[in-house]
């Protein structure tokens, strides 16, 4: 459904659904207690505010699906793609 779901491991319930990608989400990476990055087949990386559930930033530049995202150390994030 092109979303990222945040789960409470104690209750096993979904606490937030992050909507915005237009294709399958292939990777997620925690950036801080309040920020998460996700990479998608839609060729974008999105930075999510976990408190609000909103997309704080969308990073474009890949010409194919983004298969991995990894925090290098703030403020640097690496993304891997099929391009």
XYZ file of N, CA and C in Angstrom:
249
model
N 0.805 -1.208 0.000
C 0.000 0.000 0.000
C 0.847 1.271 0.000
N 2.161 1.132 -0.258
C 3.087 2.270 -0.405
C 3.262 3.087 0.871
N 3.037 2.483 2.013
C 3.145 3.197 3.284
C 4.292 2.651 4.121
N 4.638 3.425 5.143
C 5.530 2.981 6.213
C 4.666 2.887 7.451
N 4.761 1.801 8.155
C 3.985 1.627 9.385
C 4.930 1.579 10.579
N 4.555 2.291 11.618
C 5.312 2.314 12.870
C 4.558 1.459 13.878
N 5.274 0.529 14.493
C 4.640 -0.454 15.370
C 5.118 -0.310 16.807
N 4.218 -0.519 17.747
C 4.557 -0.635 19.162
C 4.841 -2.111 19.422
N 6.063 -2.414 19.794
C 6.455 -3.815 19.974
C 5.821 -4.460 21.195
N 5.409 -3.660 22.172
C 4.770 -4.218 23.363
C 3.319 -4.600 23.097
N 2.592 -3.718 22.430
C 1.173 -3.978 22.176
C 0.930 -4.674 20.840
N 1.972 -4.674 19.991
C 1.892 -5.244 18.633
C 0.882 -4.530 17.757
N 0.656 -3.255 18.053
C -0.296 -2.469 17.276
C 0.434 -1.389 16.476
N -0.136 -1.076 15.336
C 0.389 -0.009 14.498
C 0.017 1.327 15.145
N 1.021 2.175 15.365
C 0.770 3.459 16.014
C 0.712 4.623 15.026
N 1.257 4.424 13.823
C 1.241 5.488 12.829
C 1.445 4.893 11.441
N 0.744 5.447 10.477
C 0.911 5.062 9.066
C 1.391 6.305 8.323
N 2.545 6.189 7.684
C 3.145 7.305 6.964
C 2.835 7.152 5.481
N 2.049 8.086 4.968
C 1.585 8.012 3.584
C 2.211 9.120 2.751
N 2.639 8.765 1.533
C 3.191 9.773 0.645
C 3.912 9.186 -0.551
N 4.526 8.026 -0.365
C 5.200 7.387 -1.495
C 4.158 6.939 -2.521
N 4.531 7.003 -3.789
C 3.601 6.599 -4.855
C 3.900 5.199 -5.379
N 4.841 4.502 -4.726
C 5.148 3.121 -5.097
C 5.682 2.426 -3.853
N 6.032 1.175 -3.992
C 6.439 0.313 -2.881
C 7.620 0.907 -2.109
N 7.549 0.847 -0.778
C 8.646 1.265 0.092
C 9.602 0.092 0.240
N 10.884 0.340 -0.022
C 11.879 -0.724 -0.030
C 12.856 -0.667 1.142
N 12.945 0.477 1.813
C 13.920 0.617 2.882
C 13.504 1.705 3.858
N 13.838 1.508 5.120
C 13.632 2.543 6.137
C 14.877 2.628 7.016
N 15.082 3.802 7.604
C 16.232 4.022 8.480
C 15.862 5.080 9.509
N 16.118 4.792 10.783
C 15.858 5.776 11.824
C 16.967 6.823 11.802
N 16.591 8.084 11.826
C 17.560 9.175 11.813
C 17.730 9.797 13.193
N 16.656 9.830 13.943
C 16.652 10.359 15.311
C 15.372 9.849 15.962
N 15.172 10.110 17.247
C 13.924 9.660 17.869
C 12.667 10.206 17.197
N 12.798 11.315 16.456
C 11.614 11.899 15.838
C 11.649 11.915 14.311
N 12.705 11.371 13.700
C 12.815 11.380 12.239
C 13.139 9.992 11.686
N 12.517 9.681 10.571
C 12.715 8.400 9.885
C 12.890 8.696 8.399
N 13.773 7.958 7.744
C 13.933 8.073 6.292
C 13.391 6.810 5.649
N 12.803 6.975 4.456
C 12.333 5.814 3.703
C 12.714 5.976 2.238
N 13.045 4.846 1.615
C 13.371 4.824 0.192
C 12.344 3.982 -0.535
N 12.018 4.379 -1.767
C 10.905 3.744 -2.460
C 11.204 3.464 -3.927
N 10.378 2.606 -4.465
C 10.411 2.326 -5.891
C 9.991 3.550 -6.714
N 9.430 4.568 -6.055
C 9.053 5.801 -6.754
C 10.251 6.730 -6.997
N 11.464 6.243 -6.662
C 12.738 6.941 -6.919
C 13.029 8.069 -5.944
N 12.301 8.117 -4.832
C 12.509 9.187 -3.860
C 12.912 8.644 -2.496
N 13.525 9.531 -1.729
C 13.752 9.320 -0.300
C 12.883 10.339 0.409
N 12.153 9.892 1.397
C 11.331 10.808 2.186
C 11.823 10.807 3.621
N 11.818 11.991 4.208
C 12.156 12.156 5.617
C 10.843 12.441 6.344
N 10.548 11.624 7.336
C 9.273 11.700 8.048
C 9.455 12.225 9.459
N 8.534 13.083 9.877
C 8.449 13.515 11.253
C 7.563 12.497 11.977
N 8.138 11.747 12.883
C 7.380 10.684 13.554
C 6.365 11.235 14.560
N 6.562 12.450 15.022
C 5.601 13.042 15.955
C 4.311 13.428 15.252
N 4.442 14.010 14.065
C 3.252 14.476 13.338
C 2.770 13.471 12.292
N 3.674 12.609 11.824
C 3.330 11.687 10.747
C 3.452 12.307 9.369
N 3.912 13.547 9.306
C 4.025 14.249 8.029
C 5.390 14.040 7.375
N 5.396 14.123 6.064
C 6.642 14.101 5.320
C 7.296 15.471 5.484
N 8.485 15.501 6.078
C 9.188 16.758 6.319
C 9.988 17.196 5.102
N 10.420 16.225 4.302
C 11.236 16.536 3.143
C 11.203 15.368 2.169
N 11.230 15.680 0.887
C 11.329 14.642 -0.140
C 12.601 14.911 -0.939
N 13.432 13.888 -1.059
C 14.696 14.007 -1.783
C 14.576 13.289 -3.119
N 14.832 14.027 -4.194
C 14.767 13.472 -5.540
C 16.158 13.518 -6.162
N 16.442 12.598 -7.064
C 17.724 12.600 -7.746
C 18.053 11.261 -8.368
N 17.451 10.209 -7.853
C 17.672 8.889 -8.439
C 16.799 8.711 -9.679
N 17.308 7.919 -10.622
C 16.546 7.632 -11.838
C 15.929 6.238 -11.809
N 16.101 5.533 -10.696
C 15.480 4.214 -10.517
C 15.154 4.050 -9.037
N 14.591 2.925 -8.687
C 14.122 2.658 -7.320
C 15.227 2.828 -6.287
N 14.861 3.340 -5.133
C 15.784 3.494 -4.009
C 15.634 2.258 -3.124
N 16.697 1.470 -3.051
C 16.627 0.193 -2.344
C 17.195 0.242 -0.931
N 17.949 1.296 -0.622
C 18.497 1.385 0.728
C 18.743 2.835 1.124
N 18.566 3.099 2.408
C 18.902 4.390 3.001
C 19.640 4.125 4.305
N 20.635 4.957 4.595
C 21.453 4.743 5.785
C 21.979 6.082 6.290
N 21.866 6.323 7.567
C 22.400 7.534 8.179
C 23.907 7.393 8.294
N 24.630 8.364 7.752
C 26.092 8.376 7.842
C 26.555 9.128 9.079
N 25.712 9.950 9.584
C 26.003 10.839 10.703
C 25.426 12.177 10.328
N 24.573 12.705 11.177
C 23.866 13.942 10.838
C 24.872 15.009 10.407
N 24.622 15.697 9.324
C 23.398 15.725 8.536
C 23.465 14.882 7.270
N 24.322 13.859 7.222
C 24.506 13.093 5.981
C 23.733 11.784 5.980
N 23.065 11.537 4.843
C 22.289 10.322 4.629
C 22.728 9.740 3.289
N 22.955 8.438 3.248
C 23.283 7.780 1.976
C 22.052 7.039 1.473
N 21.883 7.025 0.148
C 20.796 6.256 -0.452
C 21.356 5.440 -1.599
N 20.882 4.205 -1.709
C 21.316 3.314 -2.772
C 20.153 3.032 -3.710
N 20.483 2.907 -4.993
C 19.447 2.755 -6.004
C 19.910 1.815 -7.106
N 18.961 1.405 -7.947
C 19.290 0.603 -9.115
C 19.878 1.439 -10.235
N 19.933 2.777 -10.080
C 20.453 3.620 -11.166
C 21.968 3.668 -11.185
